[in-house]
């Protein structure tokens, strides 16, 4: 019996062992499935497609392309990036050549050879499977661009475009020796692309606002806007902030040198060695870029030019030494492999470091008629000159024929919201964040005539729009409306029936004196200076209460108002206040403040992210235009002699109206 029992026990043990083996195999299979599921959930949607140059007939006005980043490729060519695109210089650019060589640079223009988004960072490397070196360009809104030189000395462009908007807002790129590409974003953390899949690199970095990336022998470093710097190595992440060695949590640049790792912040540069913070150099200096050259740490600052810190044994003091205006305007550096003479990227162009605070321009930035790219208002004056208002750089008055412009900028003319012509006073009125400035533009160059402020009767110094009706001038402000009539100044606000104090847009009927005021809470219809009624989300077909633009349209369908909204596209409103939707617009389109224009053939609307929206008054259909524009953020319009000028946050382009859809 014992023997039999032993046999039975062995059999039982065999069954148990077999069951345990099956259980183990099942568990391992479950683990594998779980791992695959986690990996699948971590994968992000994207498209990797060739980008083909496109232009619907737009011609760009010459605006400054202030370079912000650069990289040297393996063949010695230098790539510089700015809001206007990418310029490619020959290998000899830094070796004492003539500054005129700039004209020979090949430029890939934003909106045509490249997608309509500014390029903010560059890096050179090679994706897994690539046959030659590539240049990677980070864009604010269009993902990553991959530049490949073809056999004919041209450049083929591929666009790596993640599915989600936040993932397309790229701030930094870093190709790794493994063939993977690290992608830093402002809102979606750190991503990694292996040539086939795109995923979040590490959940711990999923929310990081990445500003800079740099690789070392052990791993890589990640600079952020609000959380300091992180060092990934051997599968782990070390984080450093103001409590553990950084002078500030905002990181603007990271430099890898033989001397160590240097992290630039607005309060100085932190030096790391062996992955650990050692000390702070140039304390109190606003450092936006760092590089090492000839035993010195060069620091591009916000307001002190380039300062130098000795790093050799003899000069290792940690104190910043600077000379007045040395390297003034330099925002970044370009190192050239195997060569001295670091190159600086500045407003003047490309500059070569000569040693001891000396810099020499080797590629001058070409002269541009216009002062800036961030356009907020456009207007053609009666004499044919184009007035260009900027978000924070005053205004230019451009002679389109000669290409010459005069720039005006002071305490009042700084942040321009609107430019209109006063038909009675024969002035050009400029609405700004600090008053309404009236120019007498009849005698040659514009001459400042008068500035209207609170002391002159305005309810607020900040003026967002201007309209002219039968009895005088109406001003829109964040505190209500102000009317200037022959009887003086008078104001109206929410307590007196206005839909909301914050008024963004105005439209008027000069004959009847009726004024439409677009506010944060709907439309106020004004008659004889009083609120006749309010049109809001509650009592009409408005999709959004936030009104950003209003224009009057008269055609075969009668007279009506087209109303731009923040998030609800454009709607129609009749004189009775009845609102109806308009089909054919992008879902959730945001119309920019006062970015609408009526011509004989079209109604144009400028959107925040969807480009130019065109309404054909004949077919009564909307179409969307992005090809050829320097940005999808369209902010202003002007029209003259059949030519449409389109202002964006990244420059101005014009097109014959007949070529619009």
CSV table of C-alpha atoms in Angstrom, one decimal, residues 44-46 139-144 160-171 183-189 191 198 566 587-588 590 608-610 632-633 649:
chain,number,residue,atom,x,y,z
A,44,UNK,CA,1.0,58.0,-29.9
A,45,UNK,CA,-0.6,58.6,-33.2
A,46,UNK,CA,1.5,60.4,-35.8
A,139,UNK,CA,8.6,73.7,-34.9
A,140,UNK,CA,6.0,75.4,-32.7
A,141,UNK,CA,2.8,73.8,-34.0
A,142,UNK,CA,3.8,71.5,-36.9
A,143,UNK,CA,5.9,68.8,-35.1
A,144,UNK,CA,9.4,67.9,-36.3
A,160,UNK,CA,6.8,64.1,-38.4
A,161,UNK,CA,3.4,65.3,-37.2
A,162,UNK,CA,1.9,63.9,-34.0
A,163,UNK,CA,-1.8,63.5,-33.8
A,164,UNK,CA,-2.5,65.8,-30.9
A,165,UNK,CA,-1.9,69.6,-31.0
A,166,UNK,CA,0.1,69.6,-27.7
A,167,UNK,CA,2.5,67.0,-29.1
A,168,UNK,CA,3.1,69.1,-32.2
A,169,UNK,CA,4.2,72.1,-30.2
A,170,UNK,CA,7.9,71.1,-30.1
A,171,UNK,CA,10.6,73.0,-28.3
A,183,UNK,CA,11.4,65.3,-28.8
A,184,UNK,CA,10.8,67.9,-26.1
A,185,UNK,CA,7.4,69.7,-26.1
A,186,UNK,CA,5.9,72.6,-24.2
A,187,UNK,CA,2.8,70.8,-23.0
A,188,UNK,CA,3.2,67.0,-23.7
A,189,UNK,CA,6.5,66.4,-22.0
A,191,UNK,CA,8.6,62.0,-26.4
A,198,UNK,CA,6.1,57.5,-31.2
A,566,UNK,CA,-13.9,83.0,-30.2
A,587,UNK,CA,-15.0,73.2,-36.1
A,588,UNK,CA,-14.4,75.4,-33.2
A,590,UNK,CA,-11.3,81.0,-33.3
A,608,UNK,CA,-6.0,81.6,-34.6
A,609,UNK,CA,-5.0,78.1,-35.8
A,610,UNK,CA,-6.9,77.4,-39.1
A,632,UNK,CA,-1.8,79.7,-39.6
A,633,UNK,CA,-2.4,82.5,-37.0
A,649,UNK,CA,2.0,86.5,-36.2
